[in-house]
C-alpha positions as MATLAB code, in Angstrom:
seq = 'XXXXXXXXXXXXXXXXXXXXXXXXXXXXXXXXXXXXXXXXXXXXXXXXXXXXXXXXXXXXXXXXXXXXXXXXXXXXXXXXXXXXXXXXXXXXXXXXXXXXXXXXXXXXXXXXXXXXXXXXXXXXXXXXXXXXXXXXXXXXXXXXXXXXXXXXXXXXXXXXXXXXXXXXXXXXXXXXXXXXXXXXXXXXXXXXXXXXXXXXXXXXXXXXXXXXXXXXXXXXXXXXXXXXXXXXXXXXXXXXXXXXXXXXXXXXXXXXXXXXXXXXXXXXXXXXXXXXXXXXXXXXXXXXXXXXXXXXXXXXXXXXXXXXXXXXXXXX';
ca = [
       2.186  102.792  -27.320;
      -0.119  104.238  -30.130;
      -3.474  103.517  -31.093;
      -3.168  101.018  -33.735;
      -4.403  102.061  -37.376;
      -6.795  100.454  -39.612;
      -4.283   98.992  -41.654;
      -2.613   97.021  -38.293;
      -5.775   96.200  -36.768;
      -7.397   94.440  -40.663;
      -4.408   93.210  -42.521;
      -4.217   90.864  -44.678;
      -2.476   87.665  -44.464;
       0.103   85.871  -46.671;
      -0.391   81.941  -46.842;
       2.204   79.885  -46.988;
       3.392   77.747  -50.473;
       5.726   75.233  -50.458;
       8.794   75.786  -50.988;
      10.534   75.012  -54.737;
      10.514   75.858  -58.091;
       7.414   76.440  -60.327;
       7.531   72.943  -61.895;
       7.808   71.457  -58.401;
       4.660   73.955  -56.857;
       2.799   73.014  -60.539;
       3.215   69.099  -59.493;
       1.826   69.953  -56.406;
      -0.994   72.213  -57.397;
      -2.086   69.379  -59.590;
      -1.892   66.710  -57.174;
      -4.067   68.790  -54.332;
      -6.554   69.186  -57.506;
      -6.439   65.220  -58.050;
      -6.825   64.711  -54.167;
      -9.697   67.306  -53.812;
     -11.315   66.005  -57.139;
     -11.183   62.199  -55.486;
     -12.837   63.666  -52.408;
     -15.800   65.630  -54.099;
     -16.133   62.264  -56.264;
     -16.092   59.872  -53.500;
     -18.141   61.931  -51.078;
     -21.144   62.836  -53.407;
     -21.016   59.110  -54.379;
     -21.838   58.417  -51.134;
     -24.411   60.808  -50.894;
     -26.178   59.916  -53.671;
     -25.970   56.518  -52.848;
     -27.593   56.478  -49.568;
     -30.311   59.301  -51.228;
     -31.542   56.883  -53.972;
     -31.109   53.575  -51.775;
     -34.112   53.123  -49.202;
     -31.908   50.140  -47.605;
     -29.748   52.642  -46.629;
     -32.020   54.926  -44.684;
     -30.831   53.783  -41.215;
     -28.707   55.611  -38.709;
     -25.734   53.863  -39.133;
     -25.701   55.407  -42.824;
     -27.421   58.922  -42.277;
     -24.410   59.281  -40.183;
     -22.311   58.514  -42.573;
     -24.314   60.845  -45.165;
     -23.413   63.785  -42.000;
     -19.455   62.833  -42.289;
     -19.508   63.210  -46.022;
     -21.208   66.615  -46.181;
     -18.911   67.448  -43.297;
     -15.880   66.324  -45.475;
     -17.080   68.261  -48.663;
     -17.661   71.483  -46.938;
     -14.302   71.435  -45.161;
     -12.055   70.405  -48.298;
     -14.285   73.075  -50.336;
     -13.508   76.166  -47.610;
      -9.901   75.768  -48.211;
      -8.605   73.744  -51.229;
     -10.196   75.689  -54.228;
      -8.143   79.026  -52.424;
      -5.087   76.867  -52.011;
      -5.301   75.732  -55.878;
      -5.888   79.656  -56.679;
      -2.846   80.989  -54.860;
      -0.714   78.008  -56.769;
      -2.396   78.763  -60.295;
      -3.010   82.389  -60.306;
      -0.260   83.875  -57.166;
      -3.086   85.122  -55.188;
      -1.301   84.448  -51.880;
      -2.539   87.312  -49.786;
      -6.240   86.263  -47.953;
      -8.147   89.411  -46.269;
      -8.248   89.515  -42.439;
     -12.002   88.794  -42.284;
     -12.165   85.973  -45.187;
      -9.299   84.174  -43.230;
     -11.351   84.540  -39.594;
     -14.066   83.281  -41.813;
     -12.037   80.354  -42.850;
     -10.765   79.640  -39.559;
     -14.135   79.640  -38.322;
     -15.254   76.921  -40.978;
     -12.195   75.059  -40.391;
     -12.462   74.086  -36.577;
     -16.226   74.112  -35.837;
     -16.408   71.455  -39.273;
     -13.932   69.504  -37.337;
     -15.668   69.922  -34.378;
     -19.048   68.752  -35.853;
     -16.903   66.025  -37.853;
     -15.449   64.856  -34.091;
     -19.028   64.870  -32.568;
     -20.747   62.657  -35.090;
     -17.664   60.227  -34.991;
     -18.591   59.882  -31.104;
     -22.217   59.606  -32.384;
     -21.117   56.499  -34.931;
     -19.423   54.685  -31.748;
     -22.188   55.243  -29.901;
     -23.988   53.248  -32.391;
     -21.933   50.646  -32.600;
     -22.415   49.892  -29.070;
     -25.550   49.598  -28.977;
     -25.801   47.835  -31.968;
     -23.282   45.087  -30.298;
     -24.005   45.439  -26.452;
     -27.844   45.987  -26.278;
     -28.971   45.142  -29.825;
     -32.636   44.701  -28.794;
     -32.768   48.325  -27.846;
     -31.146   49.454  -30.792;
     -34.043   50.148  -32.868;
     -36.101   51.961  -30.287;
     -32.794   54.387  -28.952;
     -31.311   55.297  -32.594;
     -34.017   56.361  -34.785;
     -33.871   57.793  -37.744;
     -35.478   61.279  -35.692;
     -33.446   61.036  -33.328;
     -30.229   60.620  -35.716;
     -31.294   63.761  -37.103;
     -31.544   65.634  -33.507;
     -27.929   64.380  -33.344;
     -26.966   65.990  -36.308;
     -28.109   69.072  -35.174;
     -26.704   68.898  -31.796;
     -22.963   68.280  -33.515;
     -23.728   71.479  -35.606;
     -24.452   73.585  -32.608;
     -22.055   72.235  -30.733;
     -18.969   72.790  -33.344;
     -20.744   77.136  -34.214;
     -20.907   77.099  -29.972;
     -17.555   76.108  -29.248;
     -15.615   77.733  -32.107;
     -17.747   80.945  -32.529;
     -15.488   82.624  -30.130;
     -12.586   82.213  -31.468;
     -12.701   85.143  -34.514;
     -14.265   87.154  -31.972;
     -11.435   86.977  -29.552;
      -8.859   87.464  -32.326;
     -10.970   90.485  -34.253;
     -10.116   93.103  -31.840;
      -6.353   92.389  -31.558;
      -3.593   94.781  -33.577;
      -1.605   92.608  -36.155;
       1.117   95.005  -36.793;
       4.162   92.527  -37.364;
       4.511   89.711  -39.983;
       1.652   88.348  -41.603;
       3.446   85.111  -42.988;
       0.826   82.280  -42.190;
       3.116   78.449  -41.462;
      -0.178   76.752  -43.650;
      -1.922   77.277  -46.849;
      -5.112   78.304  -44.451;
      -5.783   80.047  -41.584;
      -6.002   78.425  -38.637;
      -6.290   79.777  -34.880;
      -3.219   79.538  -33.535;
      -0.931   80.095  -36.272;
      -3.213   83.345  -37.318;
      -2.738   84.372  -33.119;
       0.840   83.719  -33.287;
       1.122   86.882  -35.461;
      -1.114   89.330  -33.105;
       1.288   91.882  -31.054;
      -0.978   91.778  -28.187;
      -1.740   90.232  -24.976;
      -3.108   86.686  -27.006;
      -3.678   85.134  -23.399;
      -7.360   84.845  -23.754;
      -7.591   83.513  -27.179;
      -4.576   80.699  -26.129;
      -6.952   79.350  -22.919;
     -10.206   79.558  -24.797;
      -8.482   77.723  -28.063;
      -6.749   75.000  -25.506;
      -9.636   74.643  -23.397;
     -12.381   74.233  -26.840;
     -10.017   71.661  -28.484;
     -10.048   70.109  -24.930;
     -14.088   70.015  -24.588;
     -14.475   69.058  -27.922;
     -12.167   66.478  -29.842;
     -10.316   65.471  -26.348;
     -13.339   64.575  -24.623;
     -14.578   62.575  -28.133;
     -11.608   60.968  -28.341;
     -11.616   59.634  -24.502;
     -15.756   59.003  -25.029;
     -14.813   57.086  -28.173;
     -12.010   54.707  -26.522;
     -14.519   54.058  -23.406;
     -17.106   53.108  -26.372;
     -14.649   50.623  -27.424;
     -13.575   48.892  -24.718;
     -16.895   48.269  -23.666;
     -17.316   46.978  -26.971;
     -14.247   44.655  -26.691;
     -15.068   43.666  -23.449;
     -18.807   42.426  -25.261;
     -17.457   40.463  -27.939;
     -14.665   38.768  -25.316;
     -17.522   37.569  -23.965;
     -18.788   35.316  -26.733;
     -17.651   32.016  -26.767;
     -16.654   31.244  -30.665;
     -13.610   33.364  -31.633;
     -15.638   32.905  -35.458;
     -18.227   34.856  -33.558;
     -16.172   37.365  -32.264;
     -14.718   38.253  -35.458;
     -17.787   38.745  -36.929;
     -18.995   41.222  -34.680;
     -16.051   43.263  -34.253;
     -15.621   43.269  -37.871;
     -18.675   45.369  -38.106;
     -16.891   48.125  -36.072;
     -13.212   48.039  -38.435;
     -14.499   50.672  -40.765;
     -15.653   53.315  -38.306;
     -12.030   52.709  -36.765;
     -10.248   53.384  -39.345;
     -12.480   56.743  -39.894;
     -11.968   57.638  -36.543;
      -7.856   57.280  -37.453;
      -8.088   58.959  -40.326;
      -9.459   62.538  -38.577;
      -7.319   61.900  -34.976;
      -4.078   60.619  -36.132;
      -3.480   64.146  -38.611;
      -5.528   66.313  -36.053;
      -2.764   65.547  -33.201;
       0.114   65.556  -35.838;
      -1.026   69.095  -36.741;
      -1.375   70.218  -32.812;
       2.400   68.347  -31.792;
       4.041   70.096  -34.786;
       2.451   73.869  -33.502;
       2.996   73.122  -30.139;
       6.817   71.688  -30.395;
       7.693   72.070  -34.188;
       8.334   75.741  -34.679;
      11.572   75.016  -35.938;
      10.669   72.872  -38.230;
      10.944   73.588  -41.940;
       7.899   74.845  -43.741;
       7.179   71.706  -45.689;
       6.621   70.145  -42.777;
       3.690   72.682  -41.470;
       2.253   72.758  -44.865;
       2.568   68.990  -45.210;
       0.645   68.403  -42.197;
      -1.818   71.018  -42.782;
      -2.767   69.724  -46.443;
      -3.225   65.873  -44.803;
      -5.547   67.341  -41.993;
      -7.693   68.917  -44.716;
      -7.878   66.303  -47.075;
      -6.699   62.682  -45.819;
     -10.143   62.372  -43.955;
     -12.127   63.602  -46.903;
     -10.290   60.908  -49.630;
      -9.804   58.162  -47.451;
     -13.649   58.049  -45.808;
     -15.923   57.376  -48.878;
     -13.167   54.501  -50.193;
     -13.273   53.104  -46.304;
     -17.273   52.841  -46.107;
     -17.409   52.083  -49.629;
     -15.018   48.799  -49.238;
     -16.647   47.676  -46.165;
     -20.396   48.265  -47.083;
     -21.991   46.259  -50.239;
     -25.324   47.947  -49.979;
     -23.009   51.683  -51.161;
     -20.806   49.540  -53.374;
     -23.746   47.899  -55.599;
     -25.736   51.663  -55.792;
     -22.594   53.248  -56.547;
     -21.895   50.707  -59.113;
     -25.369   50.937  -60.444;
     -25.185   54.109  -61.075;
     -21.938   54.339  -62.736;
     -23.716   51.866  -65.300;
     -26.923   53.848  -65.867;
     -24.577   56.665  -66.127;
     -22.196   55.053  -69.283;
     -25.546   53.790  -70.748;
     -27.051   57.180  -70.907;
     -23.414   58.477  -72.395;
     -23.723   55.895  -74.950;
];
């Protein structure tokens, strides 16, 4: 076989656009823009909220502060490249801006995964041992978590560019998403991809699998708390404190497992369905997470809405 040449070994990749005519793509350029718009809206919103509010300097909220900088970054390293490809044809990405992108992609999701294990790890002790609450989730010690989840996601996922940056790509260099992710970008290496596949399985595994499990055990120790209370009034009220972090925790699992059934079993699937998926991963969590928290918590609805009148006062 012959040494591959600089031009196999650093291609560059062609991302994937839905299929259709240019009306049809325009529509959907302009929607992604709406959706990504909503998302940078909602988020900093949030942020700013809990910045100017000193209410809302407990760890219940700093976390939340952590999920919407998480949410920003990730919709920021791949929609504005999306939008360019859909406004401008730029569809090719360079081989070391999409291991780049990769990169961002899965250890954000990682860090996202570890502080929503973090959040129902407050929520039990907040229900089941509510006297120690105070003492065991400090604000310091919120902030130690934080940097745990960011180690944790640059640990896990550092790897995975590295195992990928030696390997020829001499073949097709058609991505199945509008970003690069690890195992579509491996899919086109035409080399012994062995490695990467058991380090990628194994991270995921370590990661989001083992969150997910440690999540559902935080639960059901949870339900089995509030069972325990006599008034069903009572119960309600408790567990009603734990609805929006649910729904959060939905909102990243349920498109992170759609995305992993339809690379594992969906190959023949159409396109739209990849890029579909792909698009919700990125940006469901991001839209949906600021309008969940900002429903279910008063405190970020009446800053939010205080600002929004100093802000038409000082336009006025």
């Amino acid at each position: 076989m012959p040494f591959p040449n600089g031009s196999e070994l650093r291609p560059s990749f062609v991302l994937a656009a839905l299929p259709g005519p240019e009306g049809a793509q325009a529509w959907v350029a302009a929607l992604l823009c709406g959706a990504y718009a909503l998302a940078v809206a909602g988020n900093g919103a949030v942020l700013l909220a809990v910045r100017l509010e000193p209410g809302l300097h407990a760890p219940m909220y700093l976390f939340l502060c952590m999920l919407a900088a998480i949410d920003l970054a990730l919709a920021t390293s791949t929609v504005p490249r999306v939008l360019a490809f859909y406004w401008f044809g730029t569809r090719e990405i360079g081989f070391g801006a999409c291991l780049l992108q990769m990169f961002l992609i899965h250890a954000l999701s990682a860090v996202e995964s570890t502080v929503l294990l973090a959040m129902a790890v407050d929520r039990y002790v907040a229900i089941c041992h509510p006297l120690r609450h105070a003492a065991v989730l400090t604000n310091a010690a919120t902030a130690r978590v934080g940097l745990a989840a960011v180690a944790r996601g640059v640990l896990f996922f550092l790897p995975l560019p590295l195992l990928l940056l030696p390997l020829p790509f001499c073949g097709s260099r058609a991505l199945s998403h509008s970003f690069c992710l690890h195992q579509d970008v491996m899919n086109l290496a035409c080399a012994n991809t062995t490695p990467s596949v058991v380090y990628g399985l194994a991270a995921i595994l370590l990661v989001m699998g083992l969150d997910a499990v440690l999540i559902c055990l935080s639960y059901l120790l949870i339900l089995k708390a509030v069972l325990r209370l006599a008034a069903w009034r009572e119960r309600l009220k408790v567990f009603s404190t734990c609805i929006a972090h649910i729904c959060v925790v939905l909102a990243f699992y349920v498109p992170l497992i759609g995305l992993s059934v339809v690379h594992r079993f969906g190959r023949d699937l159409a396109p739209l369905v990849h890029i579909t998926m792909g698009n919700i991963y990125i940006l469901v969590p991001a839209v949906l997470n600021p309008i969940i928290y900002g429903v279910r918590t008063k405190q970020i609805q009446r800053r939010i809405l205080s600002l929004i009148r100093v802000g038409d006062r000082t336009s006025q």
